[in-house]
């Protein structure tokens, strides 16, 4: 079994969680592999949902389907309602607005769709805070995911590509429409986060967003199959639909939930004890812990259980995915040799975590 631990925000966390086991995992893994498109892209690769470097990972069709939209062969683009705030020198992303009511969303989308009715794009919201753009044409557009935006000025995150000038102009129009909207004014007056813009990202078509079974579910012999390359030589391809032959997802992150649904096995609630995860015997377990440092104890518990299971041979590989400063990294640790296992059991104090994360950031 291969275990994937996803730790949002770890690389930029302050303070860092006190977790000797996590440090041991990262040290055993060696230098990590960066994913400049962020945590969502790194997580999607575990399910075989990939895109060439310099292209968006097509997550929008998967998230639209997970939210209840009837996804067809059109081009779908996430259009997250977000709050932008003015910083000292630039505009920053404050966060996604995820508490809009049905009526508020309906009123906002009526305004947007009326304004863009002649531009070939339609705003769709299968759930109040799950907004998408649906269109027939495929835009030449590269739009960064919001998980890459933490602490970064907006000018570094504007859409790129041949069609980017048009989309930037549309974003400016959207900001003016939303800022003046009665829903926005009422929410601001009531102390609620207001949707002052939308964040486009994750564009693609459903045909390009299907999890690849042999890639996503990994070889029966244990090691990860590099995303986009197909099975390793000699590996046995297995079913990605979950159950006894595939991948099981734990956690409530919306990207993880959508990816799990696309494999045919809905995500499960994250247990407070890691034993509940390790007891499930499937080739791949993907655990997505809550963002932030409030659950540092939970992160340490999962890292400790993962390290112990790796030493004892209960798992063949532990992959850690973490992000910070707009980039995600992927560490993969296999079971150490006998001498290393003896030394690890004898040493109660692991290597310091901070230099390992700093080395990833500075690489």
mmCIF file of C-alpha atoms in Angstrom:
data_model
loop_
_atom_site.group_PDB
_atom_site.id
_atom_site.type_symbol
_atom_site.label_atom_id
_atom_site.label_comp_id
_atom_site.label_asym_id
_atom_site.label_seq_id
_atom_site.Cartn_x
_atom_site.Cartn_y
_atom_site.Cartn_z
ATOM 1 C CA UNK A 1 0.000 0.000 0.000
ATOM 2 C CA UNK A 2 1.131 3.540 -0.747
ATOM 3 C CA UNK A 3 0.049 6.345 1.570
ATOM 4 C CA UNK A 4 -0.224 9.954 0.398
ATOM 5 C CA UNK A 5 -0.291 12.665 3.086
ATOM 6 C CA UNK A 6 -1.338 16.104 1.877
ATOM 7 C CA UNK A 7 -0.457 18.970 4.236
ATOM 8 C CA UNK A 8 -1.761 22.304 2.897
ATOM 9 C CA UNK A 9 0.314 25.311 3.903
ATOM 10 C CA UNK A 10 3.056 23.318 5.637
ATOM 11 C CA UNK A 11 6.011 24.904 3.842
ATOM 12 C CA UNK A 12 4.920 28.420 4.825
ATOM 13 C CA UNK A 13 3.582 27.524 8.294
ATOM 14 C CA UNK A 14 4.698 29.689 11.210
ATOM 15 C CA UNK A 15 5.197 28.145 13.652
ATOM 16 C CA UNK A 16 6.011 24.796 12.124
ATOM 17 C CA UNK A 17 4.328 21.753 13.642
ATOM 18 C CA UNK A 18 6.452 19.863 16.141
ATOM 19 C CA UNK A 19 6.666 16.525 14.337
ATOM 20 C CA UNK A 20 9.896 14.504 14.441
ATOM 21 C CA UNK A 21 8.170 11.782 12.407
ATOM 22 C CA UNK A 22 7.345 14.208 9.612
ATOM 23 C CA UNK A 23 10.957 15.365 9.543
ATOM 24 C CA UNK A 24 12.104 11.753 9.334
ATOM 25 C CA UNK A 25 9.784 11.129 6.386
ATOM 26 C CA UNK A 26 11.068 14.147 4.482
ATOM 27 C CA UNK A 27 14.688 13.297 5.255
ATOM 28 C CA UNK A 28 14.195 9.707 4.092
ATOM 29 C CA UNK A 29 12.584 10.913 0.880
ATOM 30 C CA UNK A 30 15.438 13.121 -0.211
ATOM 31 C CA UNK A 31 15.005 16.199 -2.446
ATOM 32 C CA UNK A 32 11.343 16.879 -3.302
ATOM 33 C CA UNK A 33 9.833 17.379 -6.741
ATOM 34 C CA UNK A 34 8.290 20.865 -7.152
ATOM 35 C CA UNK A 35 4.894 21.527 -8.728
ATOM 36 C CA UNK A 36 4.788 25.235 -9.623
ATOM 37 C CA UNK A 37 1.052 25.051 -10.374
ATOM 38 C CA UNK A 38 0.301 24.486 -6.708
ATOM 39 C CA UNK A 39 -1.252 21.987 -4.347
ATOM 40 C CA UNK A 40 -4.358 21.231 -6.419
ATOM 41 C CA UNK A 41 -2.221 20.241 -9.408
ATOM 42 C CA UNK A 42 0.055 18.071 -7.256
ATOM 43 C CA UNK A 43 -2.943 16.336 -5.709
ATOM 44 C CA UNK A 44 -4.624 15.798 -9.092
ATOM 45 C CA UNK A 45 -1.517 14.031 -10.378
ATOM 46 C CA UNK A 46 -2.047 11.314 -7.766
ATOM 47 C CA UNK A 47 -5.253 10.445 -9.626
ATOM 48 C CA UNK A 48 -3.700 10.663 -13.077
ATOM 49 C CA UNK A 49 -5.345 14.012 -13.876
ATOM 50 C CA UNK A 50 -2.484 15.937 -15.437
ATOM 51 C CA UNK A 51 -1.614 18.507 -18.064
ATOM 52 C CA UNK A 52 1.622 19.419 -19.833
ATOM 53 C CA UNK A 53 3.877 21.915 -18.109
ATOM 54 C CA UNK A 54 2.692 25.418 -18.830
ATOM 55 C CA UNK A 55 -0.953 24.334 -19.109
ATOM 56 C CA UNK A 56 -3.797 24.387 -16.609
ATOM 57 C CA UNK A 57 -4.759 21.105 -14.986
ATOM 58 C CA UNK A 58 -8.411 20.599 -16.084
ATOM 59 C CA UNK A 59 -10.072 20.477 -12.665
ATOM 60 C CA UNK A 60 -13.107 22.616 -13.485
ATOM 61 C CA UNK A 61 -15.160 19.822 -15.132
ATOM 62 C CA UNK A 62 -14.526 17.558 -12.140
ATOM 63 C CA UNK A 63 -15.490 20.167 -9.569
ATOM 64 C CA UNK A 64 -18.550 21.138 -11.592
ATOM 65 C CA UNK A 65 -19.713 17.526 -11.701
ATOM 66 C CA UNK A 66 -19.049 17.118 -7.980
ATOM 67 C CA UNK A 67 -21.164 20.206 -7.307
ATOM 68 C CA UNK A 68 -24.051 18.736 -9.298
ATOM 69 C CA UNK A 69 -23.706 20.389 -12.694
ATOM 70 C CA UNK A 70 -24.591 18.339 -15.798
ATOM 71 C CA UNK A 71 -21.128 18.496 -17.356
ATOM 72 C CA UNK A 72 -21.122 18.188 -21.131
ATOM 73 C CA UNK A 73 -18.348 18.484 -23.716
ATOM 74 C CA UNK A 74 -18.106 22.270 -23.349
ATOM 75 C CA UNK A 75 -15.080 24.048 -21.930
ATOM 76 C CA UNK A 76 -15.455 24.642 -18.176
ATOM 77 C CA UNK A 77 -13.549 27.127 -16.058
ATOM 78 C CA UNK A 78 -13.759 27.656 -12.316
ATOM 79 C CA UNK A 79 -14.894 31.180 -11.439
ATOM 80 C CA UNK A 80 -14.544 31.252 -7.664
ATOM 81 C CA UNK A 81 -16.246 34.187 -5.941
ATOM 82 C CA UNK A 82 -13.456 35.862 -3.980
ATOM 83 C CA UNK A 83 -12.668 38.928 -1.916
ATOM 84 C CA UNK A 84 -9.818 41.153 -3.042
ATOM 85 C CA UNK A 85 -8.238 43.646 -0.657
ATOM 86 C CA UNK A 86 -5.905 46.545 -1.312
ATOM 87 C CA UNK A 87 -2.435 46.049 0.121
ATOM 88 C CA UNK A 88 0.295 48.624 0.542
ATOM 89 C CA UNK A 89 1.612 48.217 -2.995
ATOM 90 C CA UNK A 90 -0.841 45.899 -4.733
ATOM 91 C CA UNK A 91 -4.115 44.027 -4.496
ATOM 92 C CA UNK A 92 -4.170 40.717 -2.610
ATOM 93 C CA UNK A 93 -6.512 37.746 -2.562
ATOM 94 C CA UNK A 94 -8.194 37.673 0.867
ATOM 95 C CA UNK A 95 -10.016 34.404 0.257
ATOM 96 C CA UNK A 96 -12.856 32.566 -1.384
ATOM 97 C CA UNK A 97 -16.392 33.553 -0.385
ATOM 98 C CA UNK A 98 -18.015 30.249 0.537
ATOM 99 C CA UNK A 99 -21.116 31.335 2.483
ATOM 100 C CA UNK A 100 -23.249 32.917 -0.226
ATOM 101 C CA UNK A 101 -26.939 32.044 -0.118
ATOM 102 C CA UNK A 102 -28.883 30.644 -3.043
ATOM 103 C CA UNK A 103 -30.670 33.976 -3.543
ATOM 104 C CA UNK A 104 -27.455 36.001 -3.335
ATOM 105 C CA UNK A 105 -25.751 33.818 -5.918
ATOM 106 C CA UNK A 106 -28.749 33.919 -8.228
ATOM 107 C CA UNK A 107 -28.865 37.721 -8.103
ATOM 108 C CA UNK A 108 -25.144 38.098 -8.767
ATOM 109 C CA UNK A 109 -25.162 35.644 -11.680
ATOM 110 C CA UNK A 110 -28.158 37.314 -13.296
ATOM 111 C CA UNK A 111 -26.109 40.502 -13.474
ATOM 112 C CA UNK A 112 -22.985 38.766 -14.796
ATOM 113 C CA UNK A 113 -24.822 36.732 -17.420
ATOM 114 C CA UNK A 114 -26.743 39.773 -18.647
ATOM 115 C CA UNK A 115 -23.510 41.725 -19.049
ATOM 116 C CA UNK A 116 -21.646 38.940 -20.887
ATOM 117 C CA UNK A 117 -24.555 37.571 -22.918
ATOM 118 C CA UNK A 118 -22.894 38.482 -26.221
ATOM 119 C CA UNK A 119 -19.419 37.216 -25.320
ATOM 120 C CA UNK A 120 -19.972 33.464 -25.561
ATOM 121 C CA UNK A 121 -19.526 32.750 -21.842
ATOM 122 C CA UNK A 122 -22.170 31.714 -19.328
ATOM 123 C CA UNK A 123 -21.832 31.746 -15.545
ATOM 124 C CA UNK A 124 -23.198 28.606 -13.888
ATOM 125 C CA UNK A 125 -23.562 27.888 -10.166
ATOM 126 C CA UNK A 126 -24.740 24.357 -9.296
ATOM 127 C CA UNK A 127 -24.190 25.321 -5.642
ATOM 128 C CA UNK A 128 -24.231 28.812 -4.102
ATOM 129 C CA UNK A 129 -20.457 29.190 -3.787
ATOM 130 C CA UNK A 130 -19.466 26.887 -6.656
ATOM 131 C CA UNK A 131 -19.257 29.168 -9.677
ATOM 132 C CA UNK A 132 -18.110 28.187 -13.153
ATOM 133 C CA UNK A 133 -17.910 29.590 -16.644
ATOM 134 C CA UNK A 134 -19.133 27.365 -19.458
ATOM 135 C CA UNK A 135 -18.226 28.138 -23.067
ATOM 136 C CA UNK A 136 -17.958 26.442 -26.446
ATOM 137 C CA UNK A 137 -14.523 27.706 -27.469
ATOM 138 C CA UNK A 138 -11.226 26.719 -25.838
ATOM 139 C CA UNK A 139 -9.408 29.870 -24.728
ATOM 140 C CA UNK A 140 -5.641 30.205 -24.955
ATOM 141 C CA UNK A 141 -5.381 30.902 -21.264
ATOM 142 C CA UNK A 142 -3.186 29.947 -18.314
ATOM 143 C CA UNK A 143 -4.780 30.934 -15.019
ATOM 144 C CA UNK A 144 -3.097 30.086 -11.689
ATOM 145 C CA UNK A 145 -5.018 28.259 -8.971
ATOM 146 C CA UNK A 146 -6.000 30.264 -5.886
ATOM 147 C CA UNK A 147 -3.868 28.042 -3.655
ATOM 148 C CA UNK A 148 -0.810 29.625 -5.316
ATOM 149 C CA UNK A 149 -1.911 33.146 -4.358
ATOM 150 C CA UNK A 150 -1.291 33.261 -0.592
ATOM 151 C CA UNK A 151 0.632 36.407 0.254
ATOM 152 C CA UNK A 152 1.456 37.183 -3.368
ATOM 153 C CA UNK A 153 0.501 40.413 -5.171
ATOM 154 C CA UNK A 154 -2.197 40.126 -7.790
ATOM 155 C CA UNK A 155 0.048 41.420 -10.565
ATOM 156 C CA UNK A 156 2.046 38.164 -10.333
ATOM 157 C CA UNK A 157 -1.092 36.064 -10.752
ATOM 158 C CA UNK A 158 -2.897 37.587 -13.706
ATOM 159 C CA UNK A 159 -4.002 35.200 -16.484
ATOM 160 C CA UNK A 160 -1.428 34.523 -19.182
ATOM 161 C CA UNK A 161 -1.716 33.364 -22.784
ATOM 162 C CA UNK A 162 -2.841 34.719 -26.128
ATOM 163 C CA UNK A 163 -6.394 35.354 -24.879
ATOM 164 C CA UNK A 164 -5.302 36.758 -21.510
ATOM 165 C CA UNK A 165 -5.856 40.453 -22.385
ATOM 166 C CA UNK A 166 -9.527 39.782 -23.017
ATOM 167 C CA UNK A 167 -9.945 37.825 -19.788
ATOM 168 C CA UNK A 168 -8.141 40.487 -17.791
ATOM 169 C CA UNK A 169 -10.498 43.080 -19.262
ATOM 170 C CA UNK A 170 -13.461 40.881 -18.332
ATOM 171 C CA UNK A 171 -12.131 40.538 -14.782
ATOM 172 C CA UNK A 172 -12.016 44.316 -14.480
ATOM 173 C CA UNK A 173 -15.603 44.538 -15.695
ATOM 174 C CA UNK A 174 -16.655 41.814 -13.258
ATOM 175 C CA UNK A 175 -15.057 43.648 -10.345
ATOM 176 C CA UNK A 176 -16.957 46.817 -11.191
ATOM 177 C CA UNK A 177 -20.239 44.930 -11.540
ATOM 178 C CA UNK A 178 -19.809 43.048 -8.284
ATOM 179 C CA UNK A 179 -18.565 46.040 -6.307
ATOM 180 C CA UNK A 180 -21.673 48.051 -7.147
ATOM 181 C CA UNK A 181 -24.132 45.182 -6.717
ATOM 182 C CA UNK A 182 -26.751 45.448 -3.932
ATOM 183 C CA UNK A 183 -25.789 41.969 -2.673
ATOM 184 C CA UNK A 184 -22.182 43.068 -2.217
ATOM 185 C CA UNK A 185 -23.195 46.294 -0.513
ATOM 186 C CA UNK A 186 -25.555 44.478 1.853
ATOM 187 C CA UNK A 187 -22.983 41.859 2.822
ATOM 188 C CA UNK A 188 -20.311 44.483 3.436
ATOM 189 C CA UNK A 189 -22.726 46.524 5.584
ATOM 190 C CA UNK A 190 -23.503 43.387 7.591
ATOM 191 C CA UNK A 191 -19.857 42.539 8.188
ATOM 192 C CA UNK A 192 -19.869 39.546 5.828
ATOM 193 C CA UNK A 193 -17.189 38.767 3.278
ATOM 194 C CA UNK A 194 -18.237 40.223 -0.057
ATOM 195 C CA UNK A 195 -17.607 38.685 -3.469
ATOM 196 C CA UNK A 196 -15.737 41.546 -5.123
ATOM 197 C CA UNK A 197 -14.221 39.513 -7.953
ATOM 198 C CA UNK A 198 -14.027 36.040 -9.446
ATOM 199 C CA UNK A 199 -10.935 33.854 -9.710
ATOM 200 C CA UNK A 200 -10.668 31.976 -12.996
ATOM 201 C CA UNK A 201 -8.657 28.749 -12.930
ATOM 202 C CA UNK A 202 -8.610 25.031 -13.715
ATOM 203 C CA UNK A 203 -10.040 25.257 -17.204
ATOM 204 C CA UNK A 204 -10.608 22.241 -19.424
ATOM 205 C CA UNK A 205 -13.011 19.755 -20.924
ATOM 206 C CA UNK A 206 -14.395 16.628 -19.298
ATOM 207 C CA UNK A 207 -12.646 14.375 -21.809
ATOM 208 C CA UNK A 208 -9.279 15.686 -20.606
ATOM 209 C CA UNK A 209 -10.090 15.375 -16.910
ATOM 210 C CA UNK A 210 -10.720 11.664 -16.512
ATOM 211 C CA UNK A 211 -8.537 9.951 -13.901
ATOM 212 C CA UNK A 212 -6.147 7.531 -15.555
ATOM 213 C CA UNK A 213 -6.666 4.154 -13.898
ATOM 214 C CA UNK A 214 -3.219 2.630 -14.202
ATOM 215 C CA UNK A 215 -1.497 5.906 -13.404
ATOM 216 C CA UNK A 216 -3.761 7.047 -10.600
ATOM 217 C CA UNK A 217 -4.076 3.799 -8.769
ATOM 218 C CA UNK A 218 -0.370 2.860 -8.964
ATOM 219 C CA UNK A 219 1.209 -0.511 -9.512
ATOM 220 C CA UNK A 220 0.315 -3.495 -7.370
ATOM 221 C CA UNK A 221 3.989 -3.816 -6.496
ATOM 222 C CA UNK A 222 3.900 -0.536 -4.616
ATOM 223 C CA UNK A 223 5.854 2.268 -6.271
ATOM 224 C CA UNK A 224 4.221 5.362 -7.689
ATOM 225 C CA UNK A 225 3.704 5.574 -11.409
ATOM 226 C CA UNK A 226 4.876 9.009 -12.609
ATOM 227 C CA UNK A 227 1.844 11.004 -13.677
ATOM 228 C CA UNK A 228 1.417 11.083 -17.415
ATOM 229 C CA UNK A 229 3.899 8.302 -18.193
ATOM 230 C CA UNK A 230 1.774 5.161 -17.851
ATOM 231 C CA UNK A 231 2.564 2.108 -15.724
ATOM 232 C CA UNK A 232 6.119 1.208 -14.796
ATOM 233 C CA UNK A 233 7.614 -1.727 -16.718
ATOM 234 C CA UNK A 234 6.435 -4.970 -15.153
ATOM 235 C CA UNK A 235 3.743 -3.265 -13.105
ATOM 236 C CA UNK A 236 0.226 -4.620 -12.903
ATOM 237 C CA UNK A 237 -2.362 -2.023 -13.846
ATOM 238 C CA UNK A 238 -5.250 -1.825 -11.404
ATOM 239 C CA UNK A 239 -8.664 -0.280 -11.304
ATOM 240 C CA UNK A 240 -8.963 3.364 -10.165
ATOM 241 C CA UNK A 241 -12.610 3.011 -9.138
ATOM 242 C CA UNK A 242 -11.760 2.407 -5.504
ATOM 243 C CA UNK A 243 -12.782 -0.454 -3.277
ATOM 244 C CA UNK A 244 -10.463 -3.436 -3.132
ATOM 245 C CA UNK A 245 -8.575 -2.490 -6.261
ATOM 246 C CA UNK A 246 -7.905 1.225 -6.334
ATOM 247 C CA UNK A 247 -7.608 4.505 -4.470
ATOM 248 C CA UNK A 248 -9.415 5.709 -1.348
ATOM 249 C CA UNK A 249 -9.578 9.404 -0.429
ATOM 250 C CA UNK A 250 -9.922 10.849 3.078
ATOM 251 C CA UNK A 251 -10.825 14.466 3.836
ATOM 252 C CA UNK A 252 -13.214 17.236 2.860
ATOM 253 C CA UNK A 253 -11.043 19.377 0.586
ATOM 254 C CA UNK A 254 -13.176 20.261 -2.435
ATOM 255 C CA UNK A 255 -10.533 19.252 -4.985
ATOM 256 C CA UNK A 256 -9.963 15.912 -3.257
ATOM 257 C CA UNK A 257 -13.717 15.320 -3.034
ATOM 258 C CA UNK A 258 -14.107 15.976 -6.773
ATOM 259 C CA UNK A 259 -11.178 13.742 -7.693
ATOM 260 C CA UNK A 260 -12.505 10.952 -5.497
ATOM 261 C CA UNK A 261 -15.951 11.219 -7.044
ATOM 262 C CA UNK A 262 -14.399 10.995 -10.502
ATOM 263 C CA UNK A 263 -12.837 7.633 -9.568
ATOM 264 C CA UNK A 264 -16.247 6.314 -8.510
ATOM 265 C CA UNK A 265 -15.399 6.121 -4.794
ATOM 266 C CA UNK A 266 -16.616 9.142 -2.785
ATOM 267 C CA UNK A 267 -14.205 10.684 -0.299
ATOM 268 C CA UNK A 268 -14.528 9.529 3.290
ATOM 269 C CA UNK A 269 -14.600 11.698 6.394
ATOM 270 C CA UNK A 270 -11.166 12.115 7.916
ATOM 271 C CA UNK A 271 -10.921 10.110 11.143
ATOM 272 C CA UNK A 272 -9.276 11.598 14.215
ATOM 273 C CA UNK A 273 -7.126 8.507 14.539
ATOM 274 C CA UNK A 274 -4.830 7.377 11.689
ATOM 275 C CA UNK A 275 -5.554 3.734 12.501
ATOM 276 C CA UNK A 276 -8.893 4.131 10.740
ATOM 277 C CA UNK A 277 -7.063 4.885 7.492
ATOM 278 C CA UNK A 278 -4.345 2.256 7.753
ATOM 279 C CA UNK A 279 -6.948 -0.430 8.467
ATOM 280 C CA UNK A 280 -8.354 -0.067 4.933
ATOM 281 C CA UNK A 281 -6.458 -2.393 2.613
ATOM 282 C CA UNK A 282 -6.246 -0.760 -0.824
ATOM 283 C CA UNK A 283 -3.250 -0.005 -3.041
ATOM 284 C CA UNK A 284 -3.397 3.780 -2.506
ATOM 285 C CA UNK A 285 -4.675 5.918 0.359
ATOM 286 C CA UNK A 286 -4.838 9.693 -0.132
ATOM 287 C CA UNK A 287 -5.234 11.707 3.075
ATOM 288 C CA UNK A 288 -5.873 15.456 2.806
ATOM 289 C CA UNK A 289 -5.518 17.186 6.154
ATOM 290 C CA UNK A 290 -7.203 20.528 6.927
ATOM 291 C CA UNK A 291 -5.357 23.663 5.903
ATOM 292 C CA UNK A 292 -3.511 25.749 8.481
ATOM 293 C CA UNK A 293 -1.718 24.909 11.686
ATOM 294 C CA UNK A 294 -4.738 24.499 13.954
ATOM 295 C CA UNK A 295 -4.581 20.735 13.429
ATOM 296 C CA UNK A 296 -0.845 20.382 14.027
ATOM 297 C CA UNK A 297 -1.497 17.526 16.451
ATOM 298 C CA UNK A 298 -3.507 15.706 13.802
ATOM 299 C CA UNK A 299 -0.731 16.199 11.238
ATOM 300 C CA UNK A 300 1.828 14.830 13.688
ATOM 301 C CA UNK A 301 -0.391 11.836 14.473
ATOM 302 C CA UNK A 302 -0.705 10.918 10.805
ATOM 303 C CA UNK A 303 2.998 11.484 10.148
ATOM 304 C CA UNK A 304 3.946 9.338 13.141
ATOM 305 C CA UNK A 305 1.652 6.514 12.078
ATOM 306 C CA UNK A 306 2.903 6.751 8.495
ATOM 307 C CA UNK A 307 6.543 6.575 9.597
ATOM 308 C CA UNK A 308 5.897 3.602 11.878
ATOM 309 C CA UNK A 309 3.946 1.803 9.163
ATOM 310 C CA UNK A 310 6.788 2.426 6.697
ATOM 311 C CA UNK A 311 9.404 1.034 9.094
ATOM 312 C CA UNK A 312 7.287 -2.050 9.759
ATOM 313 C CA UNK A 313 6.571 -2.668 6.089
ATOM 314 C CA UNK A 314 2.821 -2.088 6.377
ATOM 315 C CA UNK A 315 3.127 0.525 3.624
ATOM 316 C CA UNK A 316 5.628 0.406 0.795
ATOM 317 C CA UNK A 317 5.878 4.148 0.243
ATOM 318 C CA UNK A 318 4.770 7.370 1.910
ATOM 319 C CA UNK A 319 4.307 10.440 -0.257
ATOM 320 C CA UNK A 320 4.046 13.863 1.381
ATOM 321 C CA UNK A 321 2.546 16.743 -0.604
ATOM 322 C CA UNK A 322 2.827 20.214 0.897
ATOM 323 C CA UNK A 323 2.828 23.787 -0.323
ATOM 324 C CA UNK A 324 3.726 27.347 0.498
ATOM 325 C CA UNK A 325 4.645 30.573 -1.272
ATOM 326 C CA UNK A 326 2.674 29.531 -4.355
ATOM 327 C CA UNK A 327 4.461 26.232 -5.024
ATOM 328 C CA UNK A 328 3.761 22.637 -3.991
ATOM 329 C CA UNK A 329 6.381 19.948 -3.391
ATOM 330 C CA UNK A 330 6.200 16.172 -3.399
ATOM 331 C CA UNK A 331 8.414 13.971 -1.213
ATOM 332 C CA UNK A 332 8.325 10.178 -1.615
ATOM 333 C CA UNK A 333 9.929 7.945 1.014
ATOM 334 C CA UNK A 334 10.343 4.206 0.621
ATOM 335 C CA UNK A 335 11.040 1.772 3.420
ATOM 336 C CA UNK A 336 14.602 2.310 4.729
ATOM 337 C CA UNK A 337 17.122 -0.512 4.815
ATOM 338 C CA UNK A 338 17.673 -2.626 7.903
ATOM 339 C CA UNK A 339 20.488 -0.525 9.376
ATOM 340 C CA UNK A 340 18.535 2.684 8.843
ATOM 341 C CA UNK A 341 15.452 1.176 10.494
ATOM 342 C CA UNK A 342 17.458 0.153 13.546
ATOM 343 C CA UNK A 343 19.001 3.609 13.774
ATOM 344 C CA UNK A 344 15.593 5.266 13.394
ATOM 345 C CA UNK A 345 14.111 3.223 16.228
ATOM 346 C CA UNK A 346 17.077 4.021 18.475
ATOM 347 C CA UNK A 347 16.920 7.775 17.881
ATOM 348 C CA UNK A 348 14.035 9.456 19.678
ATOM 349 C CA UNK A 349 14.766 12.849 18.151
ATOM 350 C CA UNK A 350 14.423 13.246 14.401
ATOM 351 C CA UNK A 351 16.205 15.750 12.164
ATOM 352 C CA UNK A 352 14.983 19.361 12.373
ATOM 353 C CA UNK A 353 12.028 20.072 10.096
ATOM 354 C CA UNK A 354 12.758 23.707 9.249
ATOM 355 C CA UNK A 355 15.953 23.114 7.207
ATOM 356 C CA UNK A 356 14.232 20.407 5.167
ATOM 357 C CA UNK A 357 11.436 22.765 4.195
ATOM 358 C CA UNK A 358 13.850 25.638 3.615
ATOM 359 C CA UNK A 359 15.857 23.458 1.243
ATOM 360 C CA UNK A 360 12.697 22.823 -0.787
ATOM 361 C CA UNK A 361 11.871 26.522 -0.973
ATOM 362 C CA UNK A 362 15.423 27.494 -1.946
ATOM 363 C CA UNK A 363 16.032 24.741 -4.497
#
